[in-house]
mmCIF file of C-alpha atoms in Angstrom:
data_model
loop_
_atom_site.group_PDB
_atom_site.id
_atom_site.type_symbol
_atom_site.label_atom_id
_atom_site.label_comp_id
_atom_site.label_asym_id
_atom_site.label_seq_id
_atom_site.Cartn_x
_atom_site.Cartn_y
_atom_site.Cartn_z
ATOM 1 C CA MET A 1 24.432 -77.077 84.856
ATOM 2 C CA SER A 2 27.896 -78.064 86.018
ATOM 3 C CA GLU A 3 29.355 -81.442 85.178
ATOM 4 C CA GLU A 4 29.132 -82.448 88.796
ATOM 5 C CA GLN A 5 25.450 -81.560 88.982
ATOM 6 C CA ILE A 6 24.750 -83.631 85.880
ATOM 7 C CA LYS A 7 26.687 -86.547 87.321
ATOM 8 C CA ASN A 8 24.590 -86.245 90.439
ATOM 9 C CA LEU A 9 21.339 -86.214 88.498
ATOM 10 C CA GLU A 10 22.488 -89.214 86.490
ATOM 11 C CA THR A 11 23.207 -91.194 89.651
ATOM 12 C CA GLN A 12 19.754 -90.374 91.019
ATOM 13 C CA PHE A 13 18.233 -91.274 87.675
ATOM 14 C CA GLU A 14 19.915 -94.681 87.492
ATOM 15 C CA ALA A 15 18.845 -95.339 91.089
ATOM 16 C CA ARG A 16 15.218 -94.580 90.238
ATOM 17 C CA ILE A 17 15.286 -97.094 87.404
ATOM 18 C CA ALA A 18 17.008 -99.666 89.606
ATOM 19 C CA ARG A 19 14.114 -99.233 92.085
ATOM 20 C CA ASP A 20 11.709 -99.993 89.219
ATOM 21 C CA GLU A 21 10.341 -96.454 89.162
ATOM 22 C CA LYS A 22 9.016 -95.301 85.814
ATOM 23 C CA ILE A 23 10.409 -92.308 83.960
ATOM 24 C CA GLU A 24 7.786 -89.930 82.549
ATOM 25 C CA PRO A 25 8.162 -87.462 79.667
ATOM 26 C CA LYS A 26 8.855 -84.294 81.647
ATOM 27 C CA ASP A 27 11.265 -85.912 84.110
ATOM 28 C CA TRP A 28 14.920 -85.071 83.828
ATOM 29 C CA MET A 29 16.760 -87.752 81.851
ATOM 30 C CA PRO A 30 20.269 -88.147 80.462
ATOM 31 C CA GLU A 31 20.508 -87.095 76.826
ATOM 32 C CA LYS A 32 21.658 -90.583 75.929
ATOM 33 C CA TYR A 33 18.552 -92.114 77.479
ATOM 34 C CA ARG A 34 16.376 -89.792 75.412
ATOM 35 C CA LYS A 35 18.268 -90.497 72.183
ATOM 36 C CA THR A 36 18.356 -94.250 72.703
ATOM 37 C CA HIS A 37 14.634 -94.291 73.362
ATOM 38 C CA ILE A 38 13.833 -92.189 70.329
ATOM 39 C CA ARG A 39 15.922 -94.561 68.244
ATOM 40 C CA GLN A 40 14.421 -97.771 69.568
ATOM 41 C CA MET A 41 10.811 -96.598 69.790
ATOM 42 C CA SER A 42 10.846 -95.044 66.350
ATOM 43 C CA GLN A 43 12.458 -98.136 64.832
ATOM 44 C CA HIS A 44 9.711 -100.104 66.442
ATOM 45 C CA ALA A 45 7.022 -97.771 65.100
ATOM 46 C CA HIS A 46 8.561 -97.822 61.610
ATOM 47 C CA SER A 47 8.573 -101.637 61.719
ATOM 48 C CA GLU A 48 4.858 -101.685 62.426
ATOM 49 C CA ILE A 49 4.155 -99.301 59.559
ATOM 50 C CA VAL A 50 6.402 -101.013 57.006
ATOM 51 C CA GLY A 51 5.160 -104.344 58.367
ATOM 52 C CA MET A 52 1.739 -103.580 56.916
ATOM 53 C CA LEU A 53 3.096 -103.764 53.370
ATOM 54 C CA PRO A 54 3.973 -107.484 53.006
ATOM 55 C CA GLU A 55 0.605 -108.481 54.441
ATOM 56 C CA GLY A 56 -1.407 -105.787 52.722
ATOM 57 C CA ASN A 57 -0.188 -107.539 49.581
ATOM 58 C CA TRP A 58 -2.606 -110.442 50.230
ATOM 59 C CA ILE A 59 -5.744 -108.732 51.525
ATOM 60 C CA THR A 60 -7.502 -108.683 48.171
ATOM 61 C CA ARG A 61 -6.563 -112.306 47.497
ATOM 62 C CA ALA A 62 -7.385 -113.878 50.851
ATOM 63 C CA PRO A 63 -8.999 -117.272 50.162
ATOM 64 C CA SER A 64 -12.136 -116.733 52.245
ATOM 65 C CA LEU A 65 -14.081 -113.989 53.975
ATOM 66 C CA ARG A 66 -12.951 -115.364 57.369
ATOM 67 C CA ARG A 67 -9.317 -115.036 56.326
ATOM 68 C CA LYS A 68 -9.899 -111.627 54.795
ATOM 69 C CA VAL A 69 -11.494 -109.993 57.844
ATOM 70 C CA ALA A 70 -8.759 -111.448 60.051
ATOM 71 C CA LEU A 71 -5.967 -110.188 57.820
ATOM 72 C CA LEU A 72 -7.593 -106.771 57.500
ATOM 73 C CA ALA A 73 -7.940 -106.535 61.273
ATOM 74 C CA LYS A 74 -4.327 -107.581 61.742
ATOM 75 C CA VAL A 75 -3.004 -104.999 59.297
ATOM 76 C CA GLN A 76 -5.202 -102.351 60.909
ATOM 77 C CA ASP A 77 -3.767 -103.311 64.307
ATOM 78 C CA GLU A 78 -0.280 -102.791 62.920
ATOM 79 C CA ALA A 79 -1.230 -99.278 61.838
ATOM 80 C CA GLY A 80 -2.569 -98.758 65.360
ATOM 81 C CA HIS A 81 0.601 -100.114 66.944
ATOM 82 C CA GLY A 82 2.696 -97.821 64.809
ATOM 83 C CA LEU A 83 0.561 -94.890 65.952
ATOM 84 C CA TYR A 84 0.777 -95.789 69.669
ATOM 85 C CA LEU A 85 4.531 -95.981 69.339
ATOM 86 C CA TYR A 86 4.940 -92.796 67.322
ATOM 87 C CA SER A 87 2.885 -90.897 69.855
ATOM 88 C CA ALA A 88 4.918 -92.387 72.724
ATOM 89 C CA CYS A 89 8.063 -91.361 70.863
ATOM 90 C CA GLU A 90 6.801 -87.815 70.378
ATOM 91 C CA THR A 91 6.618 -87.374 74.162
ATOM 92 C CA LEU A 92 10.427 -87.185 74.022
ATOM 93 C CA GLY A 93 10.241 -83.981 72.030
ATOM 94 C CA VAL A 94 10.720 -85.274 68.510
ATOM 95 C CA SER A 95 8.043 -84.427 65.934
ATOM 96 C CA ARG A 96 6.154 -86.889 63.762
ATOM 97 C CA GLU A 97 7.527 -85.144 60.667
ATOM 98 C CA GLU A 98 11.095 -85.706 61.833
ATOM 99 C CA LEU A 99 10.368 -89.363 62.486
ATOM 100 C CA TYR A 100 8.845 -89.868 59.044
ATOM 101 C CA GLU A 101 11.712 -88.013 57.469
ATOM 102 C CA GLN A 102 14.188 -90.352 59.165
ATOM 103 C CA LEU A 103 12.321 -93.389 57.854
ATOM 104 C CA HIS A 104 11.884 -92.065 54.325
ATOM 105 C CA SER A 105 15.475 -90.906 53.978
ATOM 106 C CA GLY A 106 16.797 -94.273 55.165
ATOM 107 C CA LYS A 107 18.391 -92.757 58.241
ATOM 108 C CA ALA A 108 16.176 -94.782 60.550
ATOM 109 C CA LYS A 109 15.944 -98.551 60.355
ATOM 110 C CA TYR A 110 12.983 -100.875 60.606
ATOM 111 C CA SER A 111 12.907 -104.601 61.185
ATOM 112 C CA SER A 112 14.760 -106.361 58.378
ATOM 113 C CA ILE A 113 12.236 -109.154 58.217
ATOM 114 C CA PHE A 114 9.899 -106.939 56.202
ATOM 115 C CA ASN A 115 12.415 -106.800 53.390
ATOM 116 C CA TYR A 116 11.484 -110.335 52.389
ATOM 117 C CA PRO A 117 8.692 -110.882 49.855
ATOM 118 C CA THR A 118 5.337 -112.556 50.580
ATOM 119 C CA VAL A 119 4.965 -114.691 47.473
ATOM 120 C CA THR A 120 2.225 -117.156 48.410
ATOM 121 C CA TRP A 121 -0.827 -117.212 50.655
ATOM 122 C CA ALA A 122 1.066 -119.548 52.991
ATOM 123 C CA ASP A 123 3.378 -116.625 53.746
ATOM 124 C CA MET A 124 0.471 -115.007 55.614
ATOM 125 C CA GLY A 125 0.468 -118.076 57.825
ATOM 126 C CA ALA A 126 4.232 -118.105 58.302
ATOM 127 C CA VAL A 127 4.425 -114.365 58.977
ATOM 128 C CA GLY A 128 1.719 -114.503 61.648
ATOM 129 C CA TRP A 129 3.079 -117.647 63.253
ATOM 130 C CA LEU A 130 6.819 -116.946 63.096
ATOM 131 C CA VAL A 131 7.316 -113.216 62.630
ATOM 132 C CA ASP A 132 4.622 -112.201 65.094
ATOM 133 C CA GLY A 133 5.725 -115.040 67.346
ATOM 134 C CA ALA A 134 9.273 -113.681 67.436
ATOM 135 C CA ALA A 135 7.931 -110.142 67.856
ATOM 136 C CA ILE A 136 5.879 -111.168 70.887
ATOM 137 C CA ILE A 137 8.945 -112.732 72.502
ATOM 138 C CA ASN A 138 10.790 -109.476 71.914
ATOM 139 C CA GLN A 139 7.938 -107.286 73.092
ATOM 140 C CA VAL A 140 6.547 -108.909 76.216
ATOM 141 C CA PRO A 141 9.547 -107.897 78.367
ATOM 142 C CA LEU A 142 9.117 -104.306 77.134
ATOM 143 C CA CYS A 143 5.798 -104.012 78.990
ATOM 144 C CA ASN A 144 8.010 -103.424 82.063
ATOM 145 C CA THR A 145 10.528 -101.100 80.480
ATOM 146 C CA SER A 146 11.519 -97.967 82.392
ATOM 147 C CA TYR A 147 10.026 -95.319 80.111
ATOM 148 C CA GLY A 148 6.345 -94.972 81.051
ATOM 149 C CA PRO A 149 4.826 -94.084 77.651
ATOM 150 C CA TYR A 150 6.740 -96.912 75.945
ATOM 151 C CA ALA A 151 5.722 -99.454 78.585
ATOM 152 C CA ARG A 152 2.058 -98.416 78.343
ATOM 153 C CA ALA A 153 2.095 -98.609 74.547
ATOM 154 C CA MET A 154 3.659 -102.066 74.740
ATOM 155 C CA VAL A 155 0.967 -103.332 77.096
ATOM 156 C CA ARG A 156 -1.635 -102.468 74.480
ATOM 157 C CA VAL A 157 0.458 -103.873 71.642
ATOM 158 C CA CYS A 158 1.063 -107.187 73.406
ATOM 159 C CA LYS A 159 -2.606 -107.602 74.298
ATOM 160 C CA GLU A 160 -3.556 -107.223 70.660
ATOM 161 C CA GLU A 161 -0.689 -109.162 69.170
ATOM 162 C CA SER A 162 -1.632 -112.623 70.401
ATOM 163 C CA PHE A 163 -4.471 -112.936 67.907
ATOM 164 C CA HIS A 164 -1.979 -112.190 65.152
ATOM 165 C CA GLN A 165 0.109 -115.219 65.923
ATOM 166 C CA ARG A 166 -2.890 -117.486 66.382
ATOM 167 C CA GLN A 167 -4.454 -116.492 63.077
ATOM 168 C CA GLY A 168 -1.141 -117.217 61.332
ATOM 169 C CA TYR A 169 -0.746 -120.604 62.943
ATOM 170 C CA GLU A 170 -4.340 -121.450 62.055
ATOM 171 C CA ILE A 171 -3.570 -120.746 58.399
ATOM 172 C CA MET A 172 -0.573 -123.091 58.649
ATOM 173 C CA ILE A 173 -2.646 -125.831 60.309
ATOM 174 C CA LYS A 174 -5.243 -125.654 57.547
ATOM 175 C CA LEU A 175 -2.643 -125.796 54.791
ATOM 176 C CA ALA A 176 -0.591 -128.515 56.488
ATOM 177 C CA ASN A 177 -3.705 -130.668 56.712
ATOM 178 C CA GLY A 178 -4.857 -129.882 53.191
ATOM 179 C CA THR A 179 -3.955 -131.309 49.794
ATOM 180 C CA PRO A 180 -0.316 -132.267 49.086
ATOM 181 C CA GLU A 181 0.055 -128.987 47.180
ATOM 182 C CA GLN A 182 -1.245 -127.007 50.132
ATOM 183 C CA LYS A 183 1.073 -128.799 52.520
ATOM 184 C CA GLU A 184 3.929 -128.074 50.152
ATOM 185 C CA LEU A 185 3.005 -124.358 50.243
ATOM 186 C CA ALA A 186 3.108 -124.397 54.044
ATOM 187 C CA GLN A 187 6.473 -126.172 54.138
ATOM 188 C CA ASP A 188 7.904 -123.805 51.538
ATOM 189 C CA ALA A 189 6.797 -120.784 53.548
ATOM 190 C CA LEU A 190 8.359 -122.231 56.703
ATOM 191 C CA ASN A 191 11.581 -122.890 54.787
ATOM 192 C CA ARG A 192 11.801 -119.287 53.664
ATOM 193 C CA TRP A 193 10.711 -117.572 56.916
ATOM 194 C CA TRP A 194 12.467 -119.711 59.528
ATOM 195 C CA TRP A 195 15.974 -118.254 59.302
ATOM 196 C CA PRO A 196 14.930 -114.613 58.852
ATOM 197 C CA SER A 197 12.692 -115.048 61.927
ATOM 198 C CA LEU A 198 15.673 -116.220 63.973
ATOM 199 C CA MET A 199 17.684 -113.243 62.735
ATOM 200 C CA MET A 200 14.846 -110.950 63.722
ATOM 201 C CA LEU A 201 15.784 -111.444 67.371
ATOM 202 C CA GLY A 202 18.958 -109.511 66.693
ATOM 203 C CA PRO A 203 22.701 -110.158 66.362
ATOM 204 C CA THR A 204 24.381 -112.603 68.725
ATOM 205 C CA ASP A 205 25.199 -111.254 72.167
ATOM 206 C CA ALA A 206 28.887 -110.968 71.277
ATOM 207 C CA GLU A 207 27.986 -108.622 68.397
ATOM 208 C CA SER A 208 25.210 -106.669 70.044
ATOM 209 C CA ILE A 209 26.541 -103.210 70.836
ATOM 210 C CA HIS A 210 23.644 -101.777 72.799
ATOM 211 C CA THR A 211 22.889 -104.668 75.128
ATOM 212 C CA GLU A 212 24.597 -103.616 78.341
ATOM 213 C CA GLN A 213 23.191 -100.089 78.541
ATOM 214 C CA SER A 214 19.781 -101.262 77.378
ATOM 215 C CA MET A 215 19.669 -103.900 80.107
ATOM 216 C CA LYS A 216 20.336 -101.224 82.718
ATOM 217 C CA TRP A 217 17.493 -99.090 81.400
ATOM 218 C CA LYS A 218 15.215 -102.120 81.131
ATOM 219 C CA LEU A 219 14.867 -101.494 77.412
ATOM 220 C CA LYS A 220 16.007 -105.057 77.237
ATOM 221 C CA ARG A 221 15.399 -107.711 79.879
ATOM 222 C CA LYS A 222 16.906 -110.727 78.139
ATOM 223 C CA SER A 223 19.781 -111.020 75.683
ATOM 224 C CA ASN A 224 19.179 -111.659 71.980
ATOM 225 C CA ASP A 225 20.545 -115.201 72.231
ATOM 226 C CA ASP A 226 18.270 -116.039 75.160
ATOM 227 C CA LEU A 227 15.253 -114.686 73.298
ATOM 228 C CA ARG A 228 16.224 -116.676 70.202
ATOM 229 C CA GLN A 229 16.550 -119.877 72.212
ATOM 230 C CA GLN A 230 13.148 -119.238 73.770
ATOM 231 C CA PHE A 231 11.637 -118.746 70.321
ATOM 232 C CA ILE A 232 13.164 -121.941 68.951
ATOM 233 C CA ASP A 233 12.174 -124.040 71.951
ATOM 234 C CA GLN A 234 8.600 -122.858 71.757
ATOM 235 C CA THR A 235 8.233 -123.062 67.961
ATOM 236 C CA VAL A 236 9.774 -126.450 67.120
ATOM 237 C CA PRO A 237 7.022 -128.468 68.854
ATOM 238 C CA GLN A 238 4.398 -126.325 67.097
ATOM 239 C CA ALA A 239 5.901 -127.263 63.727
ATOM 240 C CA GLU A 240 6.054 -130.948 64.668
ATOM 241 C CA LEU A 241 2.441 -130.878 65.814
ATOM 242 C CA ILE A 242 1.254 -129.964 62.324
ATOM 243 C CA GLY A 243 3.721 -132.200 60.502
ATOM 244 C CA LEU A 244 6.053 -129.513 59.157
ATOM 245 C CA THR A 245 9.846 -129.758 59.194
ATOM 246 C CA ILE A 246 12.106 -126.982 60.479
ATOM 247 C CA PRO A 247 14.672 -126.371 57.704
ATOM 248 C CA ASP A 248 17.718 -126.946 59.901
ATOM 249 C CA PRO A 249 19.580 -130.284 59.666
ATOM 250 C CA ASP A 250 21.511 -129.463 62.842
ATOM 251 C CA LEU A 251 18.425 -128.913 64.931
ATOM 252 C CA LYS A 252 18.139 -131.456 67.728
ATOM 253 C CA TRP A 253 16.943 -131.681 71.293
ATOM 254 C CA ASN A 254 19.746 -131.414 73.840
ATOM 255 C CA GLU A 255 18.635 -133.511 76.789
ATOM 256 C CA GLU A 256 21.370 -132.229 79.067
ATOM 257 C CA LYS A 257 20.662 -128.523 78.528
ATOM 258 C CA GLY A 258 16.908 -129.010 78.202
ATOM 259 C CA MET A 259 16.804 -126.973 75.000
ATOM 260 C CA TYR A 260 17.331 -127.301 71.264
ATOM 261 C CA ASP A 261 20.741 -127.086 69.611
ATOM 262 C CA PHE A 262 20.499 -125.411 66.242
ATOM 263 C CA GLY A 263 22.586 -124.713 63.161
ATOM 264 C CA GLU A 264 24.633 -121.691 62.261
ATOM 265 C CA ILE A 265 22.746 -118.541 61.256
ATOM 266 C CA ASN A 266 23.868 -116.822 58.068
ATOM 267 C CA TRP A 267 24.745 -113.444 59.560
ATOM 268 C CA ASP A 268 26.151 -112.171 56.273
ATOM 269 C CA GLU A 269 22.654 -112.334 54.885
ATOM 270 C CA PHE A 270 21.335 -110.469 57.935
ATOM 271 C CA TRP A 271 23.823 -107.613 57.573
ATOM 272 C CA GLN A 272 23.245 -107.442 53.812
ATOM 273 C CA VAL A 273 19.523 -106.944 54.393
ATOM 274 C CA VAL A 274 20.144 -104.426 57.194
ATOM 275 C CA LYS A 275 22.367 -102.453 54.850
ATOM 276 C CA GLY A 276 19.591 -102.244 52.295
ATOM 277 C CA HIS A 277 20.394 -105.150 49.980
ATOM 278 C CA GLY A 278 17.483 -107.423 50.892
ATOM 279 C CA PRO A 279 15.061 -108.584 48.209
ATOM 280 C CA MET A 280 12.433 -105.947 49.008
ATOM 281 C CA ASN A 281 14.204 -102.965 50.665
ATOM 282 C CA LYS A 282 13.755 -100.663 47.676
ATOM 283 C CA GLU A 283 10.205 -101.777 47.011
ATOM 284 C CA ARG A 284 9.138 -101.209 50.644
ATOM 285 C CA MET A 285 10.560 -97.690 50.795
ATOM 286 C CA LYS A 286 9.088 -96.842 47.423
ATOM 287 C CA ALA A 287 5.635 -97.925 48.599
ATOM 288 C CA ARG A 288 5.969 -96.086 51.892
ATOM 289 C CA VAL A 289 7.325 -92.826 50.478
ATOM 290 C CA GLY A 290 4.787 -93.030 47.653
ATOM 291 C CA ALA A 291 1.900 -93.351 50.089
ATOM 292 C CA TRP A 292 3.188 -90.366 52.057
ATOM 293 C CA GLU A 293 3.722 -88.142 49.024
ATOM 294 C CA GLU A 294 0.516 -89.087 47.254
ATOM 295 C CA GLY A 295 -1.395 -88.459 50.472
ATOM 296 C CA GLU A 296 -0.080 -84.944 50.828
ATOM 297 C CA TRP A 297 -2.949 -83.239 49.030
ATOM 298 C CA VAL A 298 -5.416 -85.095 51.253
ATOM 299 C CA ARG A 299 -3.656 -83.923 54.405
ATOM 300 C CA ASP A 300 -3.514 -80.385 53.068
ATOM 301 C CA ALA A 301 -7.181 -80.426 52.074
ATOM 302 C CA ALA A 302 -8.175 -81.662 55.546
ATOM 303 C CA MET A 303 -6.158 -78.880 57.125
ATOM 304 C CA ALA A 304 -7.663 -76.244 54.800
ATOM 305 C CA TYR A 305 -11.160 -77.533 55.590
ATOM 306 C CA ALA A 306 -10.437 -77.428 59.335
ATOM 307 C CA ASP A 307 -9.218 -73.831 59.001
ATOM 308 C CA LYS A 308 -12.322 -72.881 57.050
ATOM 309 C CA LYS A 309 -14.628 -74.411 59.659
ATOM 310 C CA ARG A 310 -12.767 -72.615 62.433
ATOM 311 C CA GLY A 311 -13.102 -69.355 60.519
ATOM 312 C CA GLN A 312 -16.854 -69.833 60.149
ATOM 313 C CA LYS A 313 -17.244 -70.598 63.863
ATOM 314 C CA GLN A 314 -15.362 -67.438 64.754
ATOM 315 C CA LYS A 315 -17.512 -65.373 62.437
ATOM 316 C CA GLN A 316 -20.687 -66.759 63.983
ATOM 317 C CA ALA A 317 -19.347 -65.927 67.432
ATOM 318 C CA ILE A 318 -19.018 -62.274 66.426
ATOM 319 C CA MET B 1 6.837 -78.681 55.181
ATOM 320 C CA SER B 2 5.621 -75.589 56.997
ATOM 321 C CA ASP B 3 4.101 -75.830 60.467
ATOM 322 C CA LYS B 4 0.782 -74.655 59.196
ATOM 323 C CA LYS B 5 0.279 -77.737 57.069
ATOM 324 C CA ASN B 6 0.996 -80.295 59.791
ATOM 325 C CA TRP B 7 -1.930 -81.778 61.627
ATOM 326 C CA PRO B 8 -1.788 -80.780 65.285
ATOM 327 C CA LEU B 9 -1.429 -83.267 68.131
ATOM 328 C CA TRP B 10 -4.425 -84.282 70.264
ATOM 329 C CA GLU B 11 -4.533 -86.052 73.612
ATOM 330 C CA ILE B 12 -7.097 -88.820 73.817
ATOM 331 C CA PHE B 13 -9.133 -89.790 76.881
ATOM 332 C CA VAL B 14 -11.406 -92.829 76.865
ATOM 333 C CA ARG B 15 -14.131 -93.875 79.300
ATOM 334 C CA SER B 16 -14.095 -97.652 79.204
ATOM 335 C CA LYS B 17 -17.596 -98.005 80.644
ATOM 336 C CA ASN B 18 -20.175 -95.881 82.381
ATOM 337 C CA GLY B 19 -19.323 -95.458 86.023
ATOM 338 C CA LEU B 20 -15.610 -95.104 85.318
ATOM 339 C CA GLU B 21 -13.648 -91.948 84.593
ATOM 340 C CA HIS B 22 -12.127 -90.989 81.259
ATOM 341 C CA ARG B 23 -8.492 -92.050 81.229
ATOM 342 C CA HIS B 24 -5.668 -90.766 79.111
ATOM 343 C CA CYS B 25 -4.657 -93.446 76.616
ATOM 344 C CA GLY B 26 -2.321 -91.681 74.191
ATOM 345 C CA SER B 27 -2.288 -89.082 71.476
ATOM 346 C CA LEU B 28 -2.683 -88.723 67.742
ATOM 347 C CA HIS B 29 -2.595 -86.194 64.935
ATOM 348 C CA ALA B 30 -5.728 -84.841 63.262
ATOM 349 C CA ALA B 31 -6.735 -81.747 61.309
ATOM 350 C CA ASP B 32 -9.578 -80.837 63.666
ATOM 351 C CA GLU B 33 -11.606 -82.087 66.618
ATOM 352 C CA ASP B 34 -14.041 -84.100 64.505
ATOM 353 C CA MET B 35 -11.246 -85.967 62.798
ATOM 354 C CA ALA B 36 -9.493 -86.409 66.139
ATOM 355 C CA LEU B 37 -12.606 -88.148 67.474
ATOM 356 C CA GLU B 38 -12.879 -90.396 64.442
ATOM 357 C CA ASN B 39 -9.199 -91.284 64.498
ATOM 358 C CA ALA B 40 -9.333 -91.896 68.244
ATOM 359 C CA ARG B 41 -12.144 -94.356 67.702
ATOM 360 C CA ASP B 42 -10.082 -96.273 65.148
ATOM 361 C CA VAL B 43 -6.787 -96.101 67.010
ATOM 362 C CA TYR B 44 -7.859 -96.587 70.620
ATOM 363 C CA THR B 45 -11.204 -98.435 70.629
ATOM 364 C CA ARG B 46 -10.877 -101.196 68.017
ATOM 365 C CA ARG B 47 -11.876 -103.812 70.591
ATOM 366 C CA SER B 48 -14.767 -102.064 72.368
ATOM 367 C CA GLU B 49 -12.435 -100.397 74.868
ATOM 368 C CA GLY B 50 -14.650 -97.347 75.191
ATOM 369 C CA VAL B 51 -18.129 -95.838 75.437
ATOM 370 C CA SER B 52 -17.027 -92.207 75.378
ATOM 371 C CA ILE B 53 -14.030 -90.290 74.047
ATOM 372 C CA TRP B 54 -12.638 -86.853 74.877
ATOM 373 C CA VAL B 55 -10.092 -85.188 72.619
ATOM 374 C CA VAL B 56 -8.080 -82.155 73.723
ATOM 375 C CA GLU B 57 -5.542 -80.416 71.569
ATOM 376 C CA SER B 58 -2.234 -81.078 73.314
ATOM 377 C CA LYS B 59 -1.197 -77.418 73.331
ATOM 378 C CA ASN B 60 -4.172 -76.642 75.572
ATOM 379 C CA ILE B 61 -2.929 -78.810 78.422
ATOM 380 C CA THR B 62 -1.017 -77.125 81.212
ATOM 381 C CA ALA B 63 1.147 -79.561 83.124
ATOM 382 C CA SER B 64 3.017 -79.255 86.397
ATOM 383 C CA ASN B 65 6.779 -79.422 86.202
ATOM 384 C CA PRO B 66 8.380 -82.462 87.853
ATOM 385 C CA GLU B 67 11.313 -80.256 88.844
ATOM 386 C CA ASN B 68 8.940 -78.441 91.210
ATOM 387 C CA ASN B 69 7.548 -81.649 92.662
ATOM 388 C CA GLY B 70 9.119 -80.788 96.019
ATOM 389 C CA GLU B 71 7.220 -77.595 96.752
ATOM 390 C CA MET B 72 4.204 -78.910 94.863
ATOM 391 C CA PHE B 73 3.594 -82.228 96.591
ATOM 392 C CA GLU B 74 5.808 -82.570 99.628
ATOM 393 C CA PRO B 75 3.687 -80.347 101.906
ATOM 394 C CA ALA B 76 1.132 -83.184 101.947
ATOM 395 C CA HIS B 77 3.674 -85.733 103.176
ATOM 396 C CA ASP B 78 3.806 -84.556 106.796
ATOM 397 C CA LYS B 79 0.064 -84.201 107.241
ATOM 398 C CA VAL B 80 -0.574 -87.658 108.553
ATOM 399 C CA TYR B 81 -3.541 -86.314 110.522
ATOM 400 C CA ARG B 82 -5.455 -86.329 107.234
ATOM 401 C CA HIS B 83 -5.500 -90.107 107.341
ATOM 402 C CA PRO B 84 -7.801 -92.196 109.546
ATOM 403 C CA THR B 85 -4.931 -94.302 110.916
ATOM 404 C CA PHE B 86 -3.561 -91.212 112.716
ATOM 405 C CA TYR B 87 -6.342 -91.464 115.307
ATOM 406 C CA ASP B 88 -6.169 -93.833 118.276
ATOM 407 C CA LEU B 89 -9.266 -95.834 119.048
ATOM 408 C CA PRO B 90 -9.827 -98.556 121.660
ATOM 409 C CA ASP B 91 -9.651 -102.083 120.230
ATOM 410 C CA GLU B 92 -13.276 -102.663 121.236
ATOM 411 C CA VAL B 93 -14.377 -100.356 118.460
ATOM 412 C CA LYS B 94 -14.167 -102.774 115.567
ATOM 413 C CA HIS B 95 -15.151 -100.590 112.642
ATOM 414 C CA MET B 96 -15.092 -96.845 112.295
#
C-alpha cells in the first residue's frame, strides 16, 4: 500500500470513530491503534490476574462464612475479568502465550496498586472500597470505547464490579462500628490505601503521555486528574459517614469550585513502584510465574488426554 | 513452548434463556470441547447468564472479510422494494 493510500485509510478510520462507529477485529486499523490497544488491554488483563494475589491472601482467614464466600466470588470474578480481557486482546492477533510472556518477563506492566501488601483483614475492606472504587471510575467510560471487543468486555466487567466495591465498604462499616481495635484497623487500612488509590488513576495530566491520542480513540473519555477529582469527591463523604478520617491534612471542601481541594501526591513513590521497587513487586511476580510454571504439567496432561480421546474417537469411526 | 502444547482457542455462545438465540460472548482456551464447556460455564455464566452453551473451536469459523463488505452487502442497499414502506397505500387502510 502506498503512503497516500494509508493516509486515506487513516482519515476514514478516524472519521468512523468520530461518528461513534465501533471498530471490529478484522477491520483495517492503523498499526498504532492495534499496538496501543494490545498494550492497554493486556495491562488491564494482567492487573486483574495479579490483582487476585493480594486478596487471595485472606481467603483462608476470612472472619466468617459470609465474608469468605464474598471474597472467593470476588477473586473468581477477577480471574473472569482477566480472561474476558485476554480474549478481547487476542482478537488483535497476539497470542495468549505472548501476553503471558510479556507479563512474566516484566515487559508488560500491571496496576501498581497490587504491589502493596494486604497485612490485615481491614485491607480487604479498603481494597474493595477504594481500589475497586477507583477501578470502576476508570472503567465505566471504557464501556463506550471504540474497539468493539474491549467495550463489550468492559460492559461485563463493570456490571460485575459493583458488588466488589459494596462488599469492601460493608467490611469497613462493620469494622468502623466495632470495637476500638477494629475501628483502628479500618482507619489504618484507609491510611495505607488512600494515597496509592489516588495514584492508581494515573499520572497528572501534564505528565500523561498517551492522553491526547487515547482521547481521540475513546480509550479515554476523561483525563486522569478529572477522574481523580471524581473519585475524591465521591469517596470523602463515604469515609465521613462511617466516622473514618481521610489521611490528608490539606483536604477541604472548596465551596467556590464545588469540589474538594487535596494535598500533594507523592509521585516519586508512584514512579518507584512502577519501576519495580514497590514493597511487593518481586513477591507478586514470583507467585504469578510460579503458578504458571508449576501448572505446566497439568496443562500438558490435559492436552495429552484430549489428544488420546480424539485418537480413540477416530479409531471408533473407522 | 511448542504449538502442540498450547490449549486451542474456543468461541463461546450462550443462550440466556429459552426462546432466545445463542449469542457470542467471548472466547477462551481449553484442551478439548468438554473442558471448553466447563470453562465457559465458569467464565461466562457465573451469575445465571445462561441455560445453554455452545463451544466451537475458533479455527473452524469462517468469517467474511470486511474489506469485501462492498460487494458482499451493498447489493441489498438499493432494494427498497423489499421493505413494506416502499408500497403506497391509501390513508384509510390503517394497518397492513
